[in-house]
Amino acid sequence: MPLDPQVEELRAKRAAENAPQLYTQTLEEARAADLAAIQAGGGEVEPVHFVEDLVTDSGVPLRRYRPEGEGPLPTLVYFFGGGWTLGSIETADGVCRRLANLVPCQVITVGYRLAPENPFPAAVNDCHRATQWIAGHAVELGVDVARLAVGGDSAGGNLAAATTLLARDSGPAIAAQLLVYPNTLYGSDTASMRAGDDPFLFNRTSVNWYWEHYLADESDGTNPLASPLLASSHAGLPPALVITAEFDPLRDEGEFYAEKLYAAGVPTEMVRYNGMIHGFYTMSGVLDTARQALADSADWLRRTLDDA
């Protein structure tokens, strides 16, 4: 399929403006540009019944979104995207608000440390420890620990997958994982990666730039917590929804991961959104398909957590 017409319009605008790729900018410039682009693409800020900022005992910032409802609620711990290098609680704000209202469930997003200042495995450790802390403070946070999920987009999907690998062995119990176009393999040489060369979209140069920031040592790329596809076993992991985009360099490795999970006996659904590009999930203010993907994710989370 060709690019979705709404995506083609966005690409044409970038081309007309000769918009610089994030990897051509300084980290400070790229982080500011990433936030501005996501906020512009996300549309109007959606109100949620209750929102508060918290900090874990180890100093990791969190933001908690709670819809109306008494007592413990199903809870999604969400990790933002940005190649482990960009992004923040603010860049995940729009997605977290929509999912909290759509499911409905409580959503808690994690402000993990960024690379290159804090390379692998800092982000993984922050995400896992924050998830443990949330489960350990379930009463005061109103978390239904039997219905605790993790999720994230792009690098956040990678961190969610890594968190489930750690949690399988050391807790907490995770009931579902939502993986939105996740990185799953360092150095992947797939068909979608080779095809990902558009100068005005997220491309394979983008992918390499992020990995170069994340890994202090290239050998860390073989660690399953960096490349979840390389885990020796995927058995016993929680039910998964894996979302991919047709015109995304990460498409194939996301789909390979879904196949690995399914082959290991993990209840797995995989949805490819045709005509879409990497990053579309955060663009619900400008892309109809982003709104549909969020609604689809919410439906899956509701069904899966109800069955937990």
CSV table of C-alpha atoms in Angstrom, one decimal:
chain,number,residue,atom,x,y,z
A,1,MET,CA,0.0,0.0,0.0
A,2,PRO,CA,1.1,3.6,-0.5
A,3,LEU,CA,1.5,6.0,2.5
A,4,ASP,CA,-1.9,6.9,4.0
A,5,PRO,CA,-3.0,10.2,2.5
A,6,GLN,CA,-2.9,11.9,5.9
A,7,VAL,CA,0.7,10.7,6.4
A,8,GLU,CA,1.6,11.7,2.9
A,9,GLU,CA,0.4,15.2,3.7
A,10,LEU,CA,2.6,15.3,6.8
A,11,ARG,CA,5.6,14.0,4.8
A,12,ALA,CA,5.0,16.6,2.0
A,13,LYS,CA,5.0,19.4,4.6
A,14,ARG,CA,8.3,18.2,6.1
A,15,ALA,CA,9.8,18.0,2.6
A,16,ALA,CA,8.6,21.5,1.7
A,17,GLU,CA,10.1,22.9,4.9
A,18,ASN,CA,13.2,20.8,4.5
A,19,ALA,CA,12.7,19.8,8.1
A,20,PRO,CA,16.0,18.6,9.7
A,21,GLN,CA,16.1,15.1,11.0
A,22,LEU,CA,16.5,14.8,14.8
A,23,TYR,CA,19.9,13.0,14.3
A,24,THR,CA,21.3,16.1,12.7
A,25,GLN,CA,20.7,18.2,15.8
A,26,THR,CA,22.3,18.5,19.2
A,27,LEU,CA,20.7,16.5,21.9
A,28,GLU,CA,19.2,19.6,23.5
A,29,GLU,CA,17.7,20.7,20.1
A,30,ALA,CA,16.4,17.2,19.3
A,31,ARG,CA,14.8,16.8,22.7
A,32,ALA,CA,13.0,20.1,22.4
A,33,ALA,CA,12.0,19.4,18.8
A,34,ASP,CA,10.7,15.9,19.7
A,35,LEU,CA,8.5,17.3,22.4
A,36,ALA,CA,7.1,20.1,20.2
A,37,ALA,CA,6.3,17.6,17.4
A,38,ILE,CA,4.6,15.1,19.6
A,39,GLN,CA,2.5,17.8,21.3
A,40,ALA,CA,1.5,19.3,18.0
A,41,GLY,CA,0.6,15.9,16.6
A,42,GLY,CA,-1.3,14.8,19.7
A,43,GLY,CA,-4.0,17.5,19.4
A,44,GLU,CA,-5.9,19.0,22.3
A,45,VAL,CA,-5.0,17.9,25.8
A,46,GLU,CA,-7.7,15.5,27.0
A,47,PRO,CA,-9.0,15.9,30.5
A,48,VAL,CA,-8.7,13.0,33.0
A,49,HIS,CA,-10.5,12.8,36.3
A,50,PHE,CA,-7.3,12.9,38.4
A,51,VAL,CA,-3.7,13.5,37.5
A,52,GLU,CA,-0.7,13.7,39.9
A,53,ASP,CA,3.1,13.6,39.8
A,54,LEU,CA,4.9,11.2,42.1
A,55,VAL,CA,8.5,10.1,42.8
A,56,THR,CA,9.5,6.6,43.8
A,57,ASP,CA,11.8,5.8,46.7
A,58,SER,CA,14.7,5.6,44.3
A,59,GLY,CA,14.0,9.0,42.8
A,60,VAL,CA,12.3,7.9,39.5
A,61,PRO,CA,9.5,10.4,38.6
A,62,LEU,CA,6.0,9.1,37.8
A,63,ARG,CA,2.8,10.6,36.5
A,64,ARG,CA,-0.5,9.0,37.5
A,65,TYR,CA,-3.7,9.3,35.5
A,66,ARG,CA,-6.8,8.0,37.1
A,67,PRO,CA,-10.3,7.9,35.5
A,68,GLU,CA,-13.4,8.1,37.6
A,69,GLY,CA,-14.0,5.0,39.8
A,70,GLU,CA,-13.6,3.9,43.3
A,71,GLY,CA,-11.3,1.3,44.7
A,72,PRO,CA,-8.4,-0.5,43.0
A,73,LEU,CA,-8.4,-0.2,39.3
A,74,PRO,CA,-6.6,-2.1,36.5
A,75,THR,CA,-3.3,-0.2,35.9
A,76,LEU,CA,-1.1,0.2,32.9
A,77,VAL,CA,2.6,1.2,33.6
A,78,TYR,CA,3.6,3.1,30.5
A,79,PHE,CA,7.1,3.8,29.1
A,80,PHE,CA,7.5,6.6,26.6
A,81,GLY,CA,9.4,6.4,23.3
A,82,GLY,CA,12.3,8.4,22.0
A,83,GLY,CA,15.1,6.0,21.3
A,84,TRP,CA,16.1,5.9,25.0
A,85,THR,CA,17.6,9.3,24.2
A,86,LEU,CA,14.7,11.7,23.7
A,87,GLY,CA,11.2,11.8,25.3
A,88,SER,CA,9.8,12.3,28.8
A,89,ILE,CA,6.7,12.0,30.9
A,90,GLU,CA,5.4,15.0,28.9
A,91,THR,CA,5.8,13.3,25.5
A,92,ALA,CA,3.7,10.4,26.7
A,93,ASP,CA,1.0,12.7,28.2
A,94,GLY,CA,-1.5,12.5,25.3
A,95,VAL,CA,-1.3,8.8,24.9
A,96,CYS,CA,-1.6,8.2,28.6
A,97,ARG,CA,-4.7,10.4,29.0
A,98,ARG,CA,-6.5,8.8,26.1
A,99,LEU,CA,-5.8,5.2,27.2
A,100,ALA,CA,-6.9,6.1,30.8
A,101,ASN,CA,-10.2,7.3,29.5
A,102,LEU,CA,-10.7,4.7,26.8
A,103,VAL,CA,-10.0,1.5,28.7
A,104,PRO,CA,-10.8,2.9,31.3
A,105,CYS,CA,-7.9,2.1,33.6
A,106,GLN,CA,-5.3,3.9,35.7
A,107,VAL,CA,-2.1,4.7,33.7
A,108,ILE,CA,1.2,5.5,35.4
A,109,THR,CA,4.0,6.7,33.2
A,110,VAL,CA,7.7,6.4,34.2
A,111,GLY,CA,10.3,9.1,33.8
A,112,TYR,CA,13.3,6.8,33.3
A,113,ARG,CA,16.8,8.1,32.8
A,114,LEU,CA,17.9,8.9,29.3
A,115,ALA,CA,21.0,8.0,27.3
A,116,PRO,CA,23.7,8.8,26.5
A,117,GLU,CA,24.1,10.4,30.0
A,118,ASN,CA,22.7,7.1,31.4
A,119,PRO,CA,23.3,4.3,29.0
A,120,PHE,CA,22.0,0.7,29.1
A,121,PRO,CA,20.9,-0.8,31.4
A,122,ALA,CA,19.8,2.4,33.4
A,123,ALA,CA,16.5,2.8,31.6
A,124,VAL,CA,15.6,-0.9,32.0
A,125,ASN,CA,16.5,-0.9,35.7
A,126,ASP,CA,14.4,2.3,36.2
A,127,CYS,CA,11.4,0.8,34.5
A,128,HIS,CA,11.5,-2.5,36.3
A,129,ARG,CA,12.1,-1.0,39.7
A,130,ALA,CA,9.4,1.6,39.2
A,131,THR,CA,6.9,-1.2,38.2
A,132,GLN,CA,7.9,-3.1,41.4
A,133,TRP,CA,7.5,0.1,43.4
A,134,ILE,CA,4.0,0.6,42.0
A,135,ALA,CA,3.0,-2.9,42.8
A,136,GLY,CA,4.4,-2.6,46.3
A,137,HIS,CA,2.4,0.6,46.9
A,138,ALA,CA,-0.8,-0.8,45.3
A,139,VAL,CA,-3.0,0.1,48.3
A,140,GLU,CA,-2.2,3.9,48.3
A,141,LEU,CA,-2.1,4.1,44.5
A,142,GLY,CA,-5.4,2.2,44.0
A,143,VAL,CA,-3.8,-0.5,41.9
A,144,ASP,CA,-5.5,-3.8,41.3
A,145,VAL,CA,-2.3,-5.9,41.4
A,146,ALA,CA,-4.1,-8.8,39.6
A,147,ARG,CA,-4.6,-6.5,36.6
A,148,LEU,CA,-1.2,-4.8,36.3
A,149,ALA,CA,0.0,-4.2,32.7
A,150,VAL,CA,3.1,-2.7,31.1
A,151,GLY,CA,3.3,-1.0,27.8
A,152,GLY,CA,5.1,1.6,25.6
A,153,ASP,CA,5.9,2.8,22.2
A,154,SER,CA,9.2,2.4,20.3
A,155,ALA,CA,12.0,2.4,22.9
A,156,GLY,CA,9.2,2.3,25.4
A,157,GLY,CA,7.9,-0.9,23.9
A,158,ASN,CA,11.5,-2.3,24.1
A,159,LEU,CA,11.6,-1.4,27.8
A,160,ALA,CA,8.2,-2.9,28.4
A,161,ALA,CA,9.3,-6.2,26.8
A,162,ALA,CA,12.5,-6.1,28.9
A,163,THR,CA,10.5,-5.4,32.0
A,164,THR,CA,8.4,-8.5,31.5
A,165,LEU,CA,11.5,-10.6,31.1
A,166,LEU,CA,12.8,-9.3,34.5
A,167,ALA,CA,9.4,-9.5,36.2
A,168,ARG,CA,9.0,-13.1,35.1
A,169,ASP,CA,11.9,-14.0,37.4
A,170,SER,CA,11.7,-11.3,40.1
A,171,GLY,CA,8.2,-9.9,40.0
A,172,PRO,CA,5.8,-8.2,40.0
A,173,ALA,CA,3.2,-10.3,38.3
A,174,ILE,CA,2.3,-8.7,34.9
A,175,ALA,CA,-1.0,-9.5,33.3
A,176,ALA,CA,-0.5,-7.9,29.9
A,177,GLN,CA,2.1,-6.2,27.7
A,178,LEU,CA,1.3,-3.5,25.1
A,179,LEU,CA,4.2,-3.2,22.6
A,180,VAL,CA,3.8,-0.4,20.1
A,181,TYR,CA,6.4,-0.7,17.2
A,182,PRO,CA,9.1,-1.9,19.6
A,183,ASN,CA,12.8,-2.2,19.0
A,184,THR,CA,13.6,-5.9,19.7
A,185,LEU,CA,17.0,-6.5,18.1
A,186,TYR,CA,20.2,-4.5,17.9
A,187,GLY,CA,21.8,-4.4,14.5
A,188,SER,CA,18.8,-5.9,12.8
A,189,ASP,CA,19.1,-6.3,9.0
A,190,THR,CA,15.5,-6.9,8.0
A,191,ALA,CA,13.6,-6.1,4.8
A,192,SER,CA,11.8,-3.2,6.5
A,193,MET,CA,15.1,-1.9,7.9
A,194,ARG,CA,16.8,-1.9,4.5
A,195,ALA,CA,13.7,-0.2,3.0
A,196,GLY,CA,13.7,2.5,5.6
A,197,ASP,CA,15.7,5.2,3.9
A,198,ASP,CA,13.2,8.1,3.5
A,199,PRO,CA,15.0,11.3,4.4
A,200,PHE,CA,11.8,12.9,5.8
A,201,LEU,CA,10.6,10.0,7.9
A,202,PHE,CA,12.0,8.0,10.8
A,203,ASN,CA,14.6,5.8,9.0
A,204,ARG,CA,17.4,3.3,9.5
A,205,THR,CA,19.8,6.2,10.2
A,206,SER,CA,17.5,7.3,13.0
A,207,VAL,CA,17.5,3.7,14.4
A,208,ASN,CA,21.3,3.5,14.4
A,209,TRP,CA,21.7,7.0,16.0
A,210,TYR,CA,19.5,6.0,18.9
A,211,TRP,CA,21.3,2.7,19.5
A,212,GLU,CA,24.7,4.5,19.4
A,213,HIS,CA,23.5,6.7,22.3
A,214,TYR,CA,21.9,3.8,24.2
A,215,LEU,CA,24.7,1.3,24.2
A,216,ALA,CA,28.0,2.3,26.0
A,217,ASP,CA,29.5,-0.9,24.6
A,218,GLU,CA,28.3,-2.5,21.3
A,219,SER,CA,28.5,-6.0,23.0
A,220,ASP,CA,25.5,-4.9,25.2
A,221,GLY,CA,23.4,-5.2,22.1
A,222,THR,CA,23.4,-9.0,22.5
A,223,ASN,CA,21.9,-8.7,26.0
A,224,PRO,CA,18.2,-9.8,25.9
A,225,LEU,CA,17.3,-6.8,28.1
A,226,ALA,CA,18.5,-4.6,25.1
A,227,SER,CA,17.4,-7.0,22.4
A,228,PRO,CA,14.4,-9.0,23.8
A,229,LEU,CA,14.2,-11.1,20.6
A,230,LEU,CA,17.4,-12.8,21.8
A,231,ALA,CA,16.0,-14.0,25.1
A,232,SER,CA,16.7,-17.7,25.6
A,233,SER,CA,13.0,-18.3,26.4
A,234,HIS,CA,9.9,-16.3,25.9
A,235,ALA,CA,7.7,-18.8,27.8
A,236,GLY,CA,5.7,-17.6,30.7
A,237,LEU,CA,5.5,-14.0,29.6
A,238,PRO,CA,2.2,-12.1,29.8
A,239,PRO,CA,-0.3,-11.9,27.0
A,240,ALA,CA,0.8,-9.4,24.4
A,241,LEU,CA,-0.5,-7.0,21.8
A,242,VAL,CA,2.2,-6.0,19.3
A,243,ILE,CA,1.5,-3.1,17.0
A,244,THR,CA,3.5,-2.3,13.9
A,245,ALA,CA,3.4,0.2,11.1
A,246,GLU,CA,3.8,-0.7,7.4
A,247,PHE,CA,6.4,2.0,6.6
A,248,ASP,CA,8.6,1.6,9.7
A,249,PRO,CA,12.2,0.3,9.8
A,250,LEU,CA,11.2,-1.5,13.0
A,251,ARG,CA,8.2,-3.3,11.5
A,252,ASP,CA,9.8,-6.7,10.9
A,253,GLU,CA,11.6,-7.0,14.2
A,254,GLY,CA,8.3,-6.2,16.0
A,255,GLU,CA,6.5,-8.8,14.0
A,256,PHE,CA,9.3,-11.4,14.6
A,257,TYR,CA,8.9,-10.7,18.3
A,258,ALA,CA,5.2,-11.4,18.1
A,259,GLU,CA,6.0,-14.6,16.4
A,260,LYS,CA,8.5,-15.6,19.1
A,261,LEU,CA,5.9,-14.9,21.8
A,262,TYR,CA,3.3,-16.9,20.0
A,263,ALA,CA,5.6,-19.8,19.4
A,264,ALA,CA,6.5,-19.8,23.1
A,265,GLY,CA,2.8,-20.2,24.0
A,266,VAL,CA,2.2,-16.6,25.0
A,267,PRO,CA,-1.3,-15.4,24.0
A,268,THR,CA,-0.4,-12.9,21.3
A,269,GLU,CA,-2.2,-10.5,19.0
A,270,MET,CA,-0.3,-8.7,16.3
A,271,VAL,CA,-1.7,-5.8,14.3
A,272,ARG,CA,0.0,-4.0,11.4
A,273,TYR,CA,-1.4,-0.6,10.5
A,274,ASN,CA,-1.0,-0.2,6.7
A,275,GLY,CA,0.0,3.1,5.3
A,276,MET,CA,1.4,4.2,8.7
A,277,ILE,CA,4.9,5.3,9.8
A,278,HIS,CA,6.9,5.0,13.0
A,279,GLY,CA,5.6,7.4,15.6
A,280,PHE,CA,2.0,7.4,14.3
A,281,TYR,CA,0.6,6.2,17.6
A,282,THR,CA,1.2,9.6,19.2
A,283,MET,CA,-0.4,11.6,16.4
A,284,SER,CA,-4.1,11.2,17.3
A,285,GLY,CA,-4.6,14.9,16.7
A,286,VAL,CA,-3.8,14.6,13.0
A,287,LEU,CA,-4.2,10.9,12.0
A,288,ASP,CA,-7.5,9.0,12.0
A,289,THR,CA,-5.6,5.7,12.2
A,290,ALA,CA,-3.8,6.8,15.4
A,291,ARG,CA,-7.2,7.3,17.0
A,292,GLN,CA,-8.2,3.9,15.8
A,293,ALA,CA,-5.0,2.3,17.1
A,294,LEU,CA,-5.6,3.8,20.5
A,295,ALA,CA,-9.1,2.6,20.5
A,296,ASP,CA,-8.0,-0.9,19.4
A,297,SER,CA,-5.3,-0.9,22.2
A,298,ALA,CA,-7.9,0.1,24.8
A,299,ASP,CA,-10.3,-2.7,23.7
A,300,TRP,CA,-7.5,-5.3,23.9
A,301,LEU,CA,-6.4,-4.0,27.3
A,302,ARG,CA,-9.9,-4.1,28.6
A,303,ARG,CA,-10.5,-7.6,27.4
A,304,THR,CA,-7.2,-9.0,28.6
A,305,LEU,CA,-7.3,-7.4,32.0
A,306,ASP,CA,-10.9,-8.4,32.5
A,307,ASP,CA,-9.7,-12.0,31.9
A,308,ALA,CA,-6.7,-11.7,34.3
